Protein backbone atom coordinates (compact mmCIF):
# COMPACT_ATOMS: atom_id res chain seq x y z
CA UNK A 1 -20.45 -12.59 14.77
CA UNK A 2 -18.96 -12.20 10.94
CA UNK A 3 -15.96 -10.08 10.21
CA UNK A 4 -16.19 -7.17 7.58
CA UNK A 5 -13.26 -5.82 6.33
CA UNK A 6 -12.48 -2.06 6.06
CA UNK A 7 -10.33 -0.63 3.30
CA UNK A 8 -9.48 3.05 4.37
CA UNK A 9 -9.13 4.44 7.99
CA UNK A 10 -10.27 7.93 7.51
CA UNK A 11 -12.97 9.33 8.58
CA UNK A 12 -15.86 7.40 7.55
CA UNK A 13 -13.64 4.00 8.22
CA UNK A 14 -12.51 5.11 11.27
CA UNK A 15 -16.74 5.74 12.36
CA UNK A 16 -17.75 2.23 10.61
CA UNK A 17 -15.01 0.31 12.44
CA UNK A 18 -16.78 1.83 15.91
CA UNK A 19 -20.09 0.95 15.01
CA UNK A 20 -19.44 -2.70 13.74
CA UNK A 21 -17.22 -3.88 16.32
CA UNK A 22 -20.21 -2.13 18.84
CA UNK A 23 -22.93 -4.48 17.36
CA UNK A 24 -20.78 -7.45 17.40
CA UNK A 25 -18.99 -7.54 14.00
CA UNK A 26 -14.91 -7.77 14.32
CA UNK A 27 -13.57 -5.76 11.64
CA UNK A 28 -10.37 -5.45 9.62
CA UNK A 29 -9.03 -2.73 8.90
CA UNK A 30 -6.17 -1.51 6.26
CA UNK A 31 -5.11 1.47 4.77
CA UNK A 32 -2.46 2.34 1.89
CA UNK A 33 0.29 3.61 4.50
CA UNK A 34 0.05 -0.30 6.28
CA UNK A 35 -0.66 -1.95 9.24
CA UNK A 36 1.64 0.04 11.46
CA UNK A 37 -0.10 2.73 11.37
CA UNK A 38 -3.31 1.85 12.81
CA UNK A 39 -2.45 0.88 16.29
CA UNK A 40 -3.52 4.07 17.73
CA UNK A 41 -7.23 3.19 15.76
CA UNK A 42 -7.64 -0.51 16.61
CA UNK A 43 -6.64 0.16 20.20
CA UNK A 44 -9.51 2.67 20.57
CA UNK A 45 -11.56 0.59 18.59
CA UNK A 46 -11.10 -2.31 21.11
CA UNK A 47 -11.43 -0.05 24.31
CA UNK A 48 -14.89 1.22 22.93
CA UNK A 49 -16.53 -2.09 21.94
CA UNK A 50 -15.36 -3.50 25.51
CA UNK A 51 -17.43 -0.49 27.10
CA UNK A 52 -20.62 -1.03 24.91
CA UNK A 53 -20.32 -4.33 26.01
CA UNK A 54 -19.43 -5.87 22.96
CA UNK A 55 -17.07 -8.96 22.43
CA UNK A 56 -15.96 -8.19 19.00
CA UNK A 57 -12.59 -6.57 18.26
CA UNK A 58 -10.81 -4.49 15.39
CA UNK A 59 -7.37 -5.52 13.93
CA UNK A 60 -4.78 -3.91 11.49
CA UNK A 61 -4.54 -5.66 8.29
CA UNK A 62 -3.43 -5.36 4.88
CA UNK A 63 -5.13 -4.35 2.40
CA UNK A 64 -5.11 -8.22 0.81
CA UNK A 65 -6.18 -9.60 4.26
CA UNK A 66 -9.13 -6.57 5.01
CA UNK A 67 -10.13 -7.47 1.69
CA UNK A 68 -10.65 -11.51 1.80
CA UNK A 69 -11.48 -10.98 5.28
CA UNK A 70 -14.97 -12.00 4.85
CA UNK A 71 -17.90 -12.10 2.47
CA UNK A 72 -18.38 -8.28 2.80
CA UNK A 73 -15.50 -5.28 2.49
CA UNK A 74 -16.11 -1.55 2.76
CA UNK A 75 -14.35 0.48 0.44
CA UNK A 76 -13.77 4.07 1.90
CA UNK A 77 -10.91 5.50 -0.23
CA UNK A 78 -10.61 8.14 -2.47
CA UNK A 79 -12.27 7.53 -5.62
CA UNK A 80 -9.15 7.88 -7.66
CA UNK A 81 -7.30 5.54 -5.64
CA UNK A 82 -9.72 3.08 -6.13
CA UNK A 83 -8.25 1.12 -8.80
CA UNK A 84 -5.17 1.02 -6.86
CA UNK A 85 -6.64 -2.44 -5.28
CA UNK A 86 -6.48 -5.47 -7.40
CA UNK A 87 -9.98 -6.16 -8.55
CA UNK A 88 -9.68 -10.13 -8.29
CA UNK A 89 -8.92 -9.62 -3.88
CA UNK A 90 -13.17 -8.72 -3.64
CA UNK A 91 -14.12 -11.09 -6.15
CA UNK A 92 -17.42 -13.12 -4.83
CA UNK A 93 -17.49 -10.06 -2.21
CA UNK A 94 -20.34 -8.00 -1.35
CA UNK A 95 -18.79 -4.17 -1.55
CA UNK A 96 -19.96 -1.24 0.33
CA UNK A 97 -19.15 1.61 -2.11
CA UNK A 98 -19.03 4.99 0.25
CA UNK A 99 -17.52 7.00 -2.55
CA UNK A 100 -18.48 10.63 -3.56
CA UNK A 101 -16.62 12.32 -6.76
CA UNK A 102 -14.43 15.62 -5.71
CA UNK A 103 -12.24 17.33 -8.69
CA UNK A 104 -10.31 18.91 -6.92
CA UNK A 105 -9.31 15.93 -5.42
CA UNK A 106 -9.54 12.74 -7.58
CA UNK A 107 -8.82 14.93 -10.63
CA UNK A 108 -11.42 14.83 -13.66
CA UNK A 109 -13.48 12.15 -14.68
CA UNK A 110 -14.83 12.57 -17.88
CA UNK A 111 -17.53 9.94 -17.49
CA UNK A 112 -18.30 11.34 -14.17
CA UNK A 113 -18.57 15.12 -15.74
CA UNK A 114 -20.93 14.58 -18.26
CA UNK A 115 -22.93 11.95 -16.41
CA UNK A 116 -22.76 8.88 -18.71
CA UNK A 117 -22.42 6.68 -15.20
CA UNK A 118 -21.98 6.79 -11.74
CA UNK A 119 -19.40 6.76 -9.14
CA UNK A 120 -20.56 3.78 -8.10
CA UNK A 121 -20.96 2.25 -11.55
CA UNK A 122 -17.28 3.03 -12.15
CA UNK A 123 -16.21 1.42 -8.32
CA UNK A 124 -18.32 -2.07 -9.81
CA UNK A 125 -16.93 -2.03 -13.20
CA UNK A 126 -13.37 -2.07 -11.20
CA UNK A 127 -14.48 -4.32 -9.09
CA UNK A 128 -16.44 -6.30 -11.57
CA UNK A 129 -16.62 -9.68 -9.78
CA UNK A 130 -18.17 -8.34 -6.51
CA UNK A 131 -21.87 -7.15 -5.40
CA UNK A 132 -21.60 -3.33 -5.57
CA UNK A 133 -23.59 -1.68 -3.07
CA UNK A 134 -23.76 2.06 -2.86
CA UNK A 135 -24.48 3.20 1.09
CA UNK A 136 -22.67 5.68 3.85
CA UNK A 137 -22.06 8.44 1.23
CA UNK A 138 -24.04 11.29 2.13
CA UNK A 139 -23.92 11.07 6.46
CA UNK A 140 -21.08 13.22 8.03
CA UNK A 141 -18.83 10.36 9.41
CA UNK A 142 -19.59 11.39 13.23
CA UNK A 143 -23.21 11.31 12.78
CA UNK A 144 -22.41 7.34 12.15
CA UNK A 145 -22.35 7.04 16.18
CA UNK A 146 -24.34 10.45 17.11
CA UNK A 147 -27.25 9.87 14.48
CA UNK A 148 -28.07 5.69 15.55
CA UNK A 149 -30.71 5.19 17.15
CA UNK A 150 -32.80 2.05 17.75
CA UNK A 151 -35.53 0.27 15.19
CA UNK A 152 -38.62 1.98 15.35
CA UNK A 153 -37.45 5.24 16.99
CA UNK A 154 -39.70 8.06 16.45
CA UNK A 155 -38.07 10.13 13.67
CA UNK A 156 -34.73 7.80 13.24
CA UNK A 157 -32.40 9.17 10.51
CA UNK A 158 -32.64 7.35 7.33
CA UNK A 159 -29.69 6.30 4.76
CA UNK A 160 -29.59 5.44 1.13
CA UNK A 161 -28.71 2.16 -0.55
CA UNK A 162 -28.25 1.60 -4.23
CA UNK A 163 -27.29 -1.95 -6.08
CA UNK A 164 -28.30 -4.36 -8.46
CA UNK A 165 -28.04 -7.36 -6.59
CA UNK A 166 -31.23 -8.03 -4.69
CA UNK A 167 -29.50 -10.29 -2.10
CA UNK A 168 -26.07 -7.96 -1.40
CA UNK A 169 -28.84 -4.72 -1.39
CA UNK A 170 -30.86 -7.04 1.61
CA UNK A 171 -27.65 -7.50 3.68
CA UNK A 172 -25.95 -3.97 3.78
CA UNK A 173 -29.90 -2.96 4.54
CA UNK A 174 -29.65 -5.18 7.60
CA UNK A 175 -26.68 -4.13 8.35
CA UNK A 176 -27.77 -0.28 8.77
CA UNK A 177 -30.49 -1.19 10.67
CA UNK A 178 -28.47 -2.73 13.42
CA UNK A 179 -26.04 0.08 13.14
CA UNK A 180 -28.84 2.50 14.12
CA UNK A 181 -30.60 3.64 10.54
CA UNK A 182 -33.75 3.26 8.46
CA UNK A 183 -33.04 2.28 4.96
CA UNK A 184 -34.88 3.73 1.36
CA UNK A 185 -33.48 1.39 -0.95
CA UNK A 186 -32.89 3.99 -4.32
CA UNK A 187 -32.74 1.25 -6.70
CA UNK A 188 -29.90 0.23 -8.74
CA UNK A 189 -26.53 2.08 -9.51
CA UNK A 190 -27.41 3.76 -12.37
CA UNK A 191 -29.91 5.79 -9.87
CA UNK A 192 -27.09 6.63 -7.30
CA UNK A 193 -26.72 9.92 -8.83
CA UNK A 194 -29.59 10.76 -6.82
CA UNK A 195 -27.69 11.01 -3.47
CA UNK A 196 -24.33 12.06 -4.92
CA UNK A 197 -22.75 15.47 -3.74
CA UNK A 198 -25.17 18.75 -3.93
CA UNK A 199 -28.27 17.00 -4.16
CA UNK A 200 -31.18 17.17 -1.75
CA UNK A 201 -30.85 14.03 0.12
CA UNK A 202 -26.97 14.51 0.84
CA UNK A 203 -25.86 15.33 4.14
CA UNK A 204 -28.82 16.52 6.09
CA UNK A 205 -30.58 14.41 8.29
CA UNK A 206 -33.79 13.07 7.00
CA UNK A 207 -36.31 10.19 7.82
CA UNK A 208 -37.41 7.44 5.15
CA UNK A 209 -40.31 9.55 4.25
CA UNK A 210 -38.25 12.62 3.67
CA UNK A 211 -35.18 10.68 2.07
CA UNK A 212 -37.87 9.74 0.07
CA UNK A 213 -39.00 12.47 -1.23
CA UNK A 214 -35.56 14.07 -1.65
CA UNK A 215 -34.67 11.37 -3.96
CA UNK A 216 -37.05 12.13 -5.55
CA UNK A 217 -36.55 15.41 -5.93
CA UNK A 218 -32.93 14.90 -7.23
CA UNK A 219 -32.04 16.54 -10.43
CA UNK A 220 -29.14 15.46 -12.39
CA UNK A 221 -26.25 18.38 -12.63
CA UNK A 222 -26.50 19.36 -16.04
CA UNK A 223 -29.99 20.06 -15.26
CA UNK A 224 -29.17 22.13 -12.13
């Protein structure tokens, strides 16, 4: 058992802090409005793991503790907020970058707009003394629990991981798989575009043959 720490509770935190604590990871978990206000979460949390069977817990944290919780931290905030955490609290950390990049919501990004990087390059040049590791951003957050299904399941869904650090890539991949999910490792950031918003691998449920190919398929926005 390791703990992972969880910085945001919405909707994909909320469905990550489930699934960990169900395969035996305790969790975490903060959000920018405190502690406080994630009893009603952490108690569900708890009563869930207990009925899978499963030892490990959730707690409310700060932002500070989620984040030096343990070697790895999920990052599930808005994009724009995401330089609202001190970059040295995940240094040496392996991040799980969940981020997609919505105007209308985290405002324009010039960078972002005319595709010079990615969201994920921007979330590791923030963060520029942790292990980036782009995963989680193109599954609806209940499909987390409704989607798993066990290792070599006939037609098991398939998720998306992009990093450039061999070792941090290995252990979100293993991490997925025990959650319930084939992995197609994309390659490194720079190559996340290919599963960002409005692309044919995001949101639909594929298997690593299909994810495949939809990566594959990806064209860049300008190009749309």
């Amino acid at each position: 058992m390791t703990t992972i720490g969880i910085i945001g509770s919405g909707n994909i935190g909320s469905q990550l802090a489930h699934a960990l604590t169900r395969i035996g990871h305790d969790v975490v978990v903060a959000n920018s409005r405190g502690p406080a206000s994630l009893g009603e979460l952490v108690t569900t949390v708890n009563e869930h793991a207990r009925a899978a069977g499963s030892a490990a817990s959730a707690t409310a944290g700060t932002v500070e503790e989620a984040a030096q919780a343990g070697e790895l931290v999920v990052v599930t905030i808005p994009l724009k907020a995401v330089t609202d955490i001190p970059a040295h609290l995940l240094e040496g950390r392996i991040v799980i970058d969940t981020n997609n990049y919505y105007p209308q919501r985290d405002g324009q990004i010039a960078e972002l707009d005319d595709e010079s990087t990615t969201t994920s390059e921007l979330v590791a040049r923030h963060f520029a003394g942790a292990r980036v590791v782009k995963a989680f951003n193109h599954i609806p957050a209940t499909e987390i629990a409704d989607h798993a299904q066990a290792p070599g399941t006939e037609g098991r869904r398939a998720l998306a991981v992009y990093g450039d650090d061999t070792g941090a890539v290995e252990q979100v991949s293993g991490l997925i798989d025990a959650i319930g999910f084939d992995v197609v490792n994309g390659g490194g950031l720079a190559e996340s575009w290919r599963i960002q918003r409005d692309t044919p691998g995001y949101i639909p449920r594929f298997t690593a043959e299909e994810l495949t190919a939809k990566l594959a398929e990806a064209k860049r926005y300008r190009d749309m």
